CSV table of N, CA and C in Angstrom, one decimal:
chain,number,residue,atom,x,y,z
A,561,MET,N,7.7,-12.1,-18.8
A,561,MET,CA,8.9,-12.1,-18.0
A,561,MET,C,8.9,-13.3,-17.1
A,562,ARG,N,9.9,-14.0,-17.0
A,562,ARG,CA,10.0,-15.2,-16.1
A,562,ARG,C,10.3,-14.7,-14.7
A,563,ALA,N,10.0,-15.6,-13.8
A,563,ALA,CA,10.3,-15.3,-12.3
A,563,ALA,C,11.7,-14.9,-12.1
A,564,SER,N,12.7,-15.7,-12.7
A,564,SER,CA,14.1,-15.4,-12.4
A,564,SER,C,14.4,-14.0,-13.0
A,565,ASP,N,13.8,-13.6,-14.2
A,565,ASP,CA,14.1,-12.3,-14.7
A,565,ASP,C,13.5,-11.2,-13.8
A,566,ALA,N,12.4,-11.4,-13.2
A,566,ALA,CA,11.8,-10.5,-12.3
A,566,ALA,C,12.6,-10.3,-11.1
A,567,ASP,N,13.1,-11.4,-10.5
A,567,ASP,CA,14.0,-11.3,-9.3
A,567,ASP,C,15.3,-10.6,-9.6
A,568,SER,N,15.9,-10.8,-10.8
A,568,SER,CA,17.1,-10.2,-11.2
A,568,SER,C,16.9,-8.7,-11.4
A,569,ALA,N,15.7,-8.3,-11.9
A,569,ALA,CA,15.4,-6.9,-12.1
A,569,ALA,C,15.2,-6.2,-10.8
A,570,LEU,N,14.8,-6.9,-9.7
A,570,LEU,CA,14.7,-6.3,-8.4
A,570,LEU,C,16.1,-6.0,-7.7
A,571,THR,N,17.1,-6.7,-8.2
A,571,THR,CA,18.5,-6.4,-7.7
A,571,THR,C,19.2,-5.2,-8.3
A,572,LEU,N,18.6,-4.7,-9.4
A,572,LEU,CA,19.2,-3.6,-10.1
A,572,LEU,C,18.9,-2.3,-9.2
A,573,PRO,N,19.7,-1.3,-9.4
A,573,PRO,CA,19.5,-0.1,-8.6
A,573,PRO,C,18.1,0.5,-9.0
A,574,ALA,N,17.5,1.2,-8.1
A,574,ALA,CA,16.2,1.8,-8.3
A,574,ALA,C,16.3,3.0,-9.2
A,575,ALA,N,15.3,3.2,-10.0
A,575,ALA,CA,15.3,4.4,-10.9
A,575,ALA,C,15.1,5.6,-10.0
A,576,GLU,N,15.6,6.7,-10.4
A,576,GLU,CA,15.4,8.0,-9.7
A,576,GLU,C,13.9,8.4,-9.8
A,577,LEU,N,13.4,8.3,-11.0
A,577,LEU,CA,12.0,8.8,-11.3
A,577,LEU,C,11.3,7.7,-12.1
A,578,LEU,N,10.1,7.4,-11.7
A,578,LEU,CA,9.2,6.6,-12.5
A,578,LEU,C,7.9,7.5,-12.8
A,579,THR,N,7.6,7.6,-14.1
A,579,THR,CA,6.5,8.5,-14.4
A,579,THR,C,5.4,7.6,-15.0
A,580,ILE,N,4.2,7.7,-14.4
A,580,ILE,CA,3.0,7.0,-14.9
A,580,ILE,C,2.0,8.0,-15.5
A,581,THR,N,1.7,7.9,-16.8
A,581,THR,CA,0.8,8.8,-17.5
A,581,THR,C,-0.3,8.0,-18.1
A,582,GLU,N,-1.5,8.5,-17.8
A,582,GLU,CA,-2.7,7.7,-18.4
A,582,GLU,C,-3.9,8.7,-18.4
A,583,LYS,N,-4.8,8.5,-19.5
A,583,LYS,CA,-6.0,9.2,-19.6
A,583,LYS,C,-7.1,8.2,-19.8
A,584,HIS,N,-8.2,8.4,-19.1
A,584,HIS,CA,-9.4,7.6,-19.2
A,584,HIS,C,-9.1,6.1,-19.1
A,585,GLY,N,-8.4,5.7,-18.1
A,585,GLY,CA,-8.1,4.3,-18.0
A,585,GLY,C,-7.9,3.8,-16.6
A,586,THR,N,-7.3,2.7,-16.4
A,586,THR,CA,-7.0,2.1,-15.1
A,586,THR,C,-5.6,1.8,-15.0
A,587,VAL,N,-5.0,2.1,-13.9
A,587,VAL,CA,-3.6,1.8,-13.6
A,587,VAL,C,-3.5,1.1,-12.3
A,588,ARG,N,-2.7,0.0,-12.3
A,588,ARG,CA,-2.6,-0.8,-11.1
A,588,ARG,C,-1.1,-1.3,-11.0
A,589,ARG,N,-0.4,-0.9,-9.9
A,589,ARG,CA,0.9,-1.5,-9.6
A,589,ARG,C,0.8,-2.2,-8.3
A,590,ASP,N,1.1,-3.5,-8.3
A,590,ASP,CA,1.1,-4.3,-7.1
A,590,ASP,C,2.0,-5.4,-7.2
A,591,GLY,N,2.1,-6.2,-6.1
A,591,GLY,CA,3.1,-7.3,-6.1
A,591,GLY,C,4.5,-6.8,-5.8
A,592,ARG,N,5.5,-7.6,-6.2
A,592,ARG,CA,6.9,-7.2,-5.9
A,592,ARG,C,7.3,-6.3,-7.1
A,593,TRP,N,7.5,-5.1,-6.7
A,593,TRP,CA,8.1,-4.1,-7.7
A,593,TRP,C,9.0,-3.2,-6.9
A,594,ARG,N,10.0,-2.7,-7.6
A,594,ARG,CA,11.0,-1.8,-6.9
A,594,ARG,C,10.5,-0.4,-6.9
A,595,LEU,N,10.4,0.2,-5.7
A,595,LEU,CA,10.0,1.6,-5.6
A,595,LEU,C,11.1,2.5,-6.1
A,596,PRO,N,10.8,3.5,-6.9
A,596,PRO,CA,11.8,4.5,-7.3
A,596,PRO,C,11.9,5.5,-6.1
A,597,HIS,N,12.8,6.4,-6.3
A,597,HIS,CA,13.0,7.5,-5.3
A,597,HIS,C,11.8,8.4,-5.4
A,598,ARG,N,11.4,8.7,-6.7
A,598,ARG,CA,10.3,9.6,-6.9
A,598,ARG,C,9.3,8.9,-7.9
A,599,LEU,N,8.0,9.1,-7.7
A,599,LEU,CA,7.0,8.5,-8.6
A,599,LEU,C,6.1,9.7,-9.0
A,600,ALA,N,6.1,10.0,-10.3
A,600,ALA,CA,5.3,11.0,-10.9
A,600,ALA,C,4.0,10.4,-11.5
A,601,LEU,N,2.9,10.8,-11.0
A,601,LEU,CA,1.6,10.3,-11.4
A,601,LEU,C,0.9,11.4,-12.2
A,602,ARG,N,0.7,11.2,-13.5
A,602,ARG,CA,0.1,12.2,-14.3
A,602,ARG,C,-1.1,11.6,-15.0
A,603,THR,N,-2.3,11.8,-14.4
A,603,THR,CA,-3.5,11.1,-14.9
A,603,THR,C,-4.7,12.0,-15.0
A,604,ALA,N,-5.6,11.7,-15.9
A,604,ALA,CA,-6.8,12.4,-16.1
A,604,ALA,C,-8.0,11.4,-16.2
A,605,TRP,N,-8.9,11.4,-15.3
A,605,TRP,CA,-10.1,10.6,-15.3
A,605,TRP,C,-9.7,9.1,-15.3
A,606,CYS,N,-8.9,8.7,-14.4
A,606,CYS,CA,-8.4,7.4,-14.3
A,606,CYS,C,-8.7,6.8,-12.9
A,607,ASP,N,-8.7,5.5,-12.8
A,607,ASP,CA,-8.7,4.8,-11.5
A,607,ASP,C,-7.3,4.3,-11.3
A,608,VAL,N,-6.6,4.7,-10.2
A,608,VAL,CA,-5.2,4.3,-10.0
A,608,VAL,C,-5.1,3.6,-8.7
A,609,THR,N,-4.4,2.4,-8.6
A,609,THR,CA,-4.1,1.7,-7.4
A,609,THR,C,-2.6,1.5,-7.3
A,610,LEU,N,-2.0,2.0,-6.3
A,610,LEU,CA,-0.6,1.8,-6.0
A,610,LEU,C,-0.4,1.0,-4.7
A,611,ASP,N,-0.2,-0.2,-4.8
A,611,ASP,CA,-0.1,-1.1,-3.7
A,611,ASP,C,1.4,-1.3,-3.3
A,612,ARG,N,1.8,-0.8,-2.2
A,612,ARG,CA,3.2,-0.9,-1.8
A,612,ARG,C,3.5,-2.0,-0.7
A,613,THR,N,2.5,-2.8,-0.5
A,613,THR,CA,2.7,-3.8,0.6
A,613,THR,C,3.8,-4.8,0.3
A,614,SER,N,4.0,-5.2,-0.9
A,614,SER,CA,5.1,-6.1,-1.3
A,614,SER,C,6.2,-5.5,-2.1
A,615,ALA,N,6.2,-4.2,-2.2
A,615,ALA,CA,7.2,-3.5,-3.0
A,615,ALA,C,8.5,-3.5,-2.3
A,616,VAL,N,9.6,-3.5,-3.1
A,616,VAL,CA,10.9,-3.5,-2.6
A,616,VAL,C,11.3,-2.0,-2.4
A,617,ARG,N,11.7,-1.6,-1.2
A,617,ARG,CA,12.0,-0.3,-0.9
A,617,ARG,C,13.5,0.0,-1.2
A,618,SER,N,13.8,1.1,-1.8
A,618,SER,CA,15.1,1.4,-2.2
A,618,SER,C,15.7,2.6,-1.5
A,619,ALA,N,14.9,3.3,-0.7
A,619,ALA,CA,15.4,4.4,0.1
A,619,ALA,C,14.4,4.6,1.3
A,620,PRO,N,14.8,5.4,2.2
A,620,PRO,CA,13.9,5.6,3.4
A,620,PRO,C,12.7,6.5,3.1
A,621,GLU,N,12.7,7.2,1.9
A,621,GLU,CA,11.6,8.1,1.6
A,621,GLU,C,11.2,7.9,0.1
A,622,LEU,N,9.9,8.0,-0.1
A,622,LEU,CA,9.4,8.0,-1.5
A,622,LEU,C,8.5,9.2,-1.6
A,623,VAL,N,8.8,10.0,-2.7
A,623,VAL,CA,8.0,11.2,-3.0
A,623,VAL,C,7.1,10.8,-4.2
A,624,ILE,N,5.8,11.0,-4.0
A,624,ILE,CA,4.8,10.8,-5.0
A,624,ILE,C,4.3,12.2,-5.5
A,625,GLU,N,4.7,12.5,-6.7
A,625,GLU,CA,4.3,13.8,-7.3
A,625,GLU,C,3.0,13.6,-8.1
A,626,LEU,N,1.9,14.2,-7.6
A,626,LEU,CA,0.6,14.0,-8.2
A,626,LEU,C,0.2,15.2,-9.1
A,627,ARG,N,-0.3,14.9,-10.3
A,627,ARG,CA,-1.0,15.8,-11.1
A,627,ARG,C,-2.2,15.1,-11.6
A,628,VAL,N,-3.2,15.0,-10.8
A,628,VAL,CA,-4.4,14.2,-11.1
A,628,VAL,C,-5.6,15.2,-11.4
A,629,GLY,N,-6.2,15.0,-12.5
A,629,GLY,CA,-7.4,15.7,-13.0
A,629,GLY,C,-8.5,14.8,-13.1
A,630,GLY,N,-9.3,14.5,-12.1
A,630,GLY,CA,-10.4,13.6,-12.1
A,630,GLY,C,-10.0,12.2,-11.9
A,631,GLY,N,-10.8,11.4,-11.3
A,631,GLY,CA,-10.5,10.0,-11.0
A,631,GLY,C,-10.2,9.7,-9.6
A,632,ASN,N,-9.8,8.5,-9.3
A,632,ASN,CA,-9.5,8.0,-8.0
A,632,ASN,C,-8.1,7.5,-7.9
A,633,VAL,N,-7.4,7.8,-6.8
A,633,VAL,CA,-6.1,7.2,-6.5
A,633,VAL,C,-6.2,6.5,-5.2
A,634,GLY,N,-5.8,5.2,-5.2
A,634,GLY,CA,-5.8,4.5,-4.0
A,634,GLY,C,-4.3,4.1,-3.7
A,635,VAL,N,-3.9,4.3,-2.5
A,635,VAL,CA,-2.5,4.0,-2.0
A,635,VAL,C,-2.6,3.0,-0.9
A,636,VAL,N,-2.1,1.8,-1.1
A,636,VAL,CA,-2.2,0.7,-0.1
A,636,VAL,C,-0.8,0.6,0.5
A,637,LEU,N,-0.7,0.7,1.8
A,637,LEU,CA,0.6,0.8,2.5
A,637,LEU,C,0.7,-0.4,3.5
A,638,ALA,N,2.0,-0.7,3.7
A,638,ALA,CA,2.3,-1.8,4.7
A,638,ALA,C,2.5,-1.2,6.0
A,639,PRO,N,2.4,-2.0,7.1
A,639,PRO,CA,2.7,-1.4,8.4
A,639,PRO,C,4.2,-0.9,8.4
A,640,GLY,N,4.4,0.2,9.1
A,640,GLY,CA,5.7,0.9,9.2
A,640,GLY,C,5.8,2.0,8.2
A,641,MET,N,4.9,2.1,7.3
A,641,MET,CA,5.0,3.2,6.3
A,641,MET,C,4.2,4.4,6.9
A,642,VAL,N,4.8,5.6,6.7
A,642,VAL,CA,4.2,6.8,7.2
A,642,VAL,C,3.8,7.8,6.0
A,643,VAL,N,2.7,8.4,6.1
A,643,VAL,CA,2.2,9.3,5.0
A,643,VAL,C,2.3,10.7,5.4
A,644,ASP,N,2.8,11.6,4.6
A,644,ASP,CA,2.8,13.1,4.8
A,644,ASP,C,2.2,13.7,3.6
A,645,ALA,N,1.0,14.3,3.8
A,645,ALA,CA,0.3,15.0,2.7
A,645,ALA,C,0.3,16.5,2.8
A,646,ASN,N,1.2,17.1,3.6
A,646,ASN,CA,1.2,18.5,3.8
A,646,ASN,C,1.5,19.3,2.6
A,647,GLU,N,2.1,18.7,1.6
A,647,GLU,CA,2.4,19.5,0.4
A,647,GLU,C,1.5,19.2,-0.8
A,648,LEU,N,0.3,18.6,-0.5
A,648,LEU,CA,-0.6,18.2,-1.5
A,648,LEU,C,-1.8,19.2,-1.5
A,649,SER,N,-2.1,19.8,-2.7
A,649,SER,CA,-3.2,20.7,-2.9
A,649,SER,C,-4.4,19.9,-3.4
A,650,VAL,N,-5.5,20.1,-2.8
A,650,VAL,CA,-6.7,19.3,-3.1
A,650,VAL,C,-7.8,20.3,-3.4
A,651,ARG,N,-8.4,20.3,-4.6
A,651,ARG,CA,-9.5,21.2,-4.9
A,651,ARG,C,-10.6,20.4,-5.5
A,652,HIS,N,-11.9,20.6,-5.0
A,652,HIS,CA,-13.1,19.9,-5.5
A,652,HIS,C,-12.8,18.4,-5.5
A,653,SER,N,-12.2,17.9,-4.5
A,653,SER,CA,-11.7,16.5,-4.4
A,653,SER,C,-11.9,16.0,-3.0
A,654,GLY,N,-11.7,14.7,-2.8
A,654,GLY,CA,-11.7,14.1,-1.5
A,654,GLY,C,-10.4,13.6,-1.1
A,655,LEU,N,-10.0,13.7,0.1
A,655,LEU,CA,-8.8,13.1,0.6
A,655,LEU,C,-9.1,12.3,1.9
A,656,ALA,N,-8.7,11.1,1.9
A,656,ALA,CA,-9.0,10.2,3.0
A,656,ALA,C,-7.7,9.4,3.3
A,657,ILE,N,-7.0,9.8,4.4
A,657,ILE,CA,-5.9,9.1,4.9
A,657,ILE,C,-6.3,8.4,6.2
A,658,GLY,N,-6.4,7.1,6.1
A,658,GLY,CA,-6.8,6.3,7.3
A,658,GLY,C,-5.8,6.3,8.4
A,659,ARG,N,-6.2,5.8,9.5
A,659,ARG,CA,-5.2,5.7,10.6
A,659,ARG,C,-4.2,4.7,10.2
A,660,ASP,N,-3.0,4.9,10.7
A,660,ASP,CA,-1.9,3.9,10.4
A,660,ASP,C,-2.2,2.5,10.9
A,661,ALA,N,-1.4,1.6,10.7
A,661,ALA,CA,-1.6,0.2,11.1
A,661,ALA,C,-1.7,0.1,12.6
A,662,ASP,N,-1.2,1.1,13.3
A,662,ASP,CA,-1.3,1.1,14.8
A,662,ASP,C,-0.8,-0.2,15.4
A,663,ASP,N,0.3,-0.7,15.0
A,663,ASP,CA,0.9,-1.9,15.5
A,663,ASP,C,2.3,-1.8,16.0
A,664,ASP,N,2.7,-0.6,16.3
A,664,ASP,CA,4.0,-0.3,16.8
A,664,ASP,C,5.2,-0.8,15.9
A,665,THR,N,4.9,-0.9,14.7
A,665,THR,CA,6.0,-1.3,13.7
A,665,THR,C,6.9,-0.1,13.5
A,666,PRO,N,8.2,-0.2,13.6
A,666,PRO,CA,9.1,0.9,13.4
A,666,PRO,C,8.9,1.4,11.9
A,667,GLU,N,9.2,2.7,11.8
A,667,GLU,CA,9.0,3.4,10.5
A,667,GLU,C,10.0,2.8,9.5
A,668,THR,N,9.5,2.3,8.3
A,668,THR,CA,10.3,1.7,7.3
A,668,THR,C,10.4,2.6,6.0
A,669,LEU,N,9.3,3.4,5.8
A,669,LEU,CA,9.3,4.2,4.6
A,669,LEU,C,8.4,5.4,4.9
A,670,HIS,N,9.0,6.6,4.5
A,670,HIS,CA,8.2,7.8,4.7
A,670,HIS,C,7.7,8.2,3.3
A,671,VAL,N,6.4,8.2,3.1
A,671,VAL,CA,5.8,8.5,1.8
A,671,VAL,C,5.3,10.0,1.8
A,672,ARG,N,5.9,10.8,1.0
A,672,ARG,CA,5.4,12.2,0.8
A,672,ARG,C,4.6,12.4,-0.4
A,673,LEU,N,3.4,12.9,-0.2
A,673,LEU,CA,2.5,13.2,-1.3
A,673,LEU,C,2.6,14.7,-1.6
A,674,VAL,N,3.0,15.0,-2.8
A,674,VAL,CA,3.1,16.4,-3.2
A,674,VAL,C,2.4,16.6,-4.5
A,675,GLY,N,2.1,17.9,-4.9
A,675,GLY,CA,1.4,18.2,-6.1
A,675,GLY,C,-0.1,18.6,-5.9
A,676,ARG,N,-0.9,18.1,-6.9
A,676,ARG,CA,-2.3,18.5,-6.8
A,676,ARG,C,-3.3,17.5,-7.3
A,677,ILE,N,-4.5,17.5,-6.8
A,677,ILE,CA,-5.6,16.7,-7.2
A,677,ILE,C,-6.8,17.6,-7.5
A,678,ARG,N,-7.4,17.5,-8.6
A,678,ARG,CA,-8.5,18.3,-9.0
A,678,ARG,C,-9.6,17.4,-9.4
A,679,HIS,N,-10.8,17.5,-8.8
A,679,HIS,CA,-12.0,16.7,-9.2
A,679,HIS,C,-11.7,15.2,-9.1
A,680,GLY,N,-11.1,14.8,-8.0
A,680,GLY,CA,-10.8,13.4,-7.8
A,680,GLY,C,-10.9,13.0,-6.3
A,681,ARG,N,-10.3,11.9,-6.0
A,681,ARG,CA,-10.3,11.4,-4.6
A,681,ARG,C,-9.0,10.6,-4.4
A,682,LEU,N,-8.4,10.8,-3.3
A,682,LEU,CA,-7.2,10.0,-2.9
A,682,LEU,C,-7.5,9.3,-1.6
A,683,ASP,N,-7.4,8.0,-1.5
A,683,ASP,CA,-7.5,7.2,-0.3
A,683,ASP,C,-6.2,6.5,0.0
A,684,ALA,N,-5.7,6.7,1.2
A,684,ALA,CA,-4.5,6.0,1.6
A,684,ALA,C,-4.9,5.2,2.8
A,685,ARG,N,-4.6,3.9,2.7
A,685,ARG,CA,-5.0,3.0,3.8
A,685,ARG,C,-3.9,2.0,4.0
A,686,TRP,N,-3.9,1.4,5.2
A,686,TRP,CA,-2.9,0.5,5.6
A,686,TRP,C,-3.4,-0.9,5.6
A,687,GLN,N,-2.6,-1.9,5.1
A,687,GLN,CA,-3.0,-3.3,5.1
A,687,GLN,C,-2.7,-3.7,6.5
A,688,ALA,N,-3.6,-4.5,7.1
A,688,ALA,CA,-3.3,-5.0,8.5
A,688,ALA,C,-2.1,-5.8,8.6
A,689,ALA,N,-1.4,-5.7,9.7
A,689,ALA,CA,-0.2,-6.6,9.9
A,689,ALA,C,-0.7,-8.0,10.1
A,690,PRO,N,0.1,-9.0,9.6
A,690,PRO,CA,-0.2,-10.3,9.8
A,690,PRO,C,-0.3,-10.7,11.3
A,691,PRO,N,-1.2,-11.5,11.7
A,691,PRO,CA,-1.3,-11.8,13.2
A,691,PRO,C,0.0,-12.5,13.6
A,692,ALA,N,0.3,-12.3,14.9
A,692,ALA,CA,1.5,-12.9,15.5
A,692,ALA,C,1.3,-14.4,15.5
A,693,ALA,N,2.4,-15.1,15.4
A,693,ALA,CA,2.4,-16.5,15.4
A,693,ALA,C,2.0,-17.0,16.8
A,694,SER,N,1.1,-17.9,16.9
A,694,SER,CA,0.7,-18.4,18.2
A,694,SER,C,0.8,-19.9,18.2
A,695,ALA,N,0.7,-20.5,19.3
A,695,ALA,CA,0.7,-22.0,19.4
A,695,ALA,C,-0.5,-22.5,18.7
A,696,PRO,N,-0.3,-23.6,18.0
A,696,PRO,CA,-1.5,-24.2,17.3
A,696,PRO,C,-2.5,-24.7,18.4
A,697,ALA,N,-3.8,-24.5,18.0
A,697,ALA,CA,-4.8,-25.0,18.9
A,697,ALA,C,-4.9,-26.5,18.9
A,698,ALA,N,-5.2,-27.1,20.0
A,698,ALA,CA,-5.4,-28.6,20.0
A,698,ALA,C,-6.6,-29.0,19.3
A,699,CYS,N,-6.5,-30.1,18.5
A,699,CYS,CA,-7.6,-30.6,17.8
A,699,CYS,C,-8.7,-31.1,18.7
A,700,HIS,N,-8.3,-31.8,19.7
A,700,HIS,CA,-9.2,-32.4,20.7
A,700,HIS,C,-8.9,-32.0,22.1
A,701,ALA,N,-9.7,-31.2,22.7
A,701,ALA,CA,-9.4,-30.8,24.0
A,701,ALA,C,-9.7,-31.9,25.0
A,702,GLN,N,-8.8,-32.0,26.0
A,702,GLN,CA,-9.0,-33.0,27.0
A,702,GLN,C,-10.0,-32.5,28.0
A,703,PRO,N,-10.9,-33.4,28.4
A,703,PRO,CA,-11.9,-32.9,29.4
A,703,PRO,C,-11.3,-32.7,30.8
A,704,ASP,N,-11.8,-31.7,31.5
A,704,ASP,CA,-11.4,-31.4,32.8
A,704,ASP,C,-11.8,-32.5,33.7
A,705,ALA,N,-11.1,-32.8,34.8
A,705,ALA,CA,-11.4,-33.9,35.7
A,705,ALA,C,-12.7,-33.7,36.4
A,706,HIS,N,-13.2,-32.4,36.4
A,706,HIS,CA,-14.5,-32.2,37.1
A,706,HIS,C,-15.7,-32.1,36.1
A,707,THR,N,-15.4,-32.2,34.8
A,707,THR,CA,-16.4,-32.2,33.8
A,707,THR,C,-16.9,-33.6,33.5
A,708,PRO,N,-18.2,-33.8,33.6
A,708,PRO,CA,-18.7,-35.2,33.2
A,708,PRO,C,-18.6,-35.4,31.7
A,709,VAL,N,-18.3,-36.5,31.3
A,709,VAL,CA,-18.1,-36.9,29.9
A,709,VAL,C,-19.4,-37.6,29.5
A,710,THR,N,-20.0,-37.1,28.5
A,710,THR,CA,-21.2,-37.9,27.9
A,710,THR,C,-20.8,-38.5,26.6
A,711,PRO,N,-21.1,-39.7,26.4
A,711,PRO,CA,-20.8,-40.4,25.2
A,711,PRO,C,-21.5,-39.7,24.0
A,712,ALA,N,-20.9,-39.7,22.8
A,712,ALA,CA,-21.6,-39.2,21.7
A,712,ALA,C,-22.8,-40.0,21.2
A,713,PHE,N,-22.7,-41.3,21.4
A,713,PHE,CA,-23.8,-42.2,21.0
A,713,PHE,C,-24.1,-43.1,22.2
A,714,PRO,N,-25.4,-43.2,22.5
A,714,PRO,CA,-25.8,-44.1,23.7
A,714,PRO,C,-25.4,-45.5,23.4
A,715,ALA,N,-25.0,-46.2,24.4
A,715,ALA,CA,-24.5,-47.6,24.2
A,715,ALA,C,-25.7,-48.5,24.2
């Protein structure tokens, strides 16, 4: 797909539901992709990475419906995204939802995790916000009037 085709695909309306089904494999979604309203993840013994940092948001909420039987699910979030895992059932599994980006970014997307994980692990983490623009540092600092200047090479 050419870049212009990808850009035009991002202007189309978002799908109501995107279903990802995989067994014994690896799934990775990253870069610029349009988030659906609901994402159904149906995996067994897979490693899944869903990177939303550059994704195009189509609604204020994204519901991720999980049916995971073994494997790892990693969710990478941008500052301003909030995670709610209150409707997620976890059995014989690990669940790690890191602290948010803690940068006072207003909420841009509410991500609801629903469904179940059995014999797996889910890690949700935030990508750090880019540093604020600052004035460029001077290449050569001027000496203070009270600081003696020593030549680099003796004369």
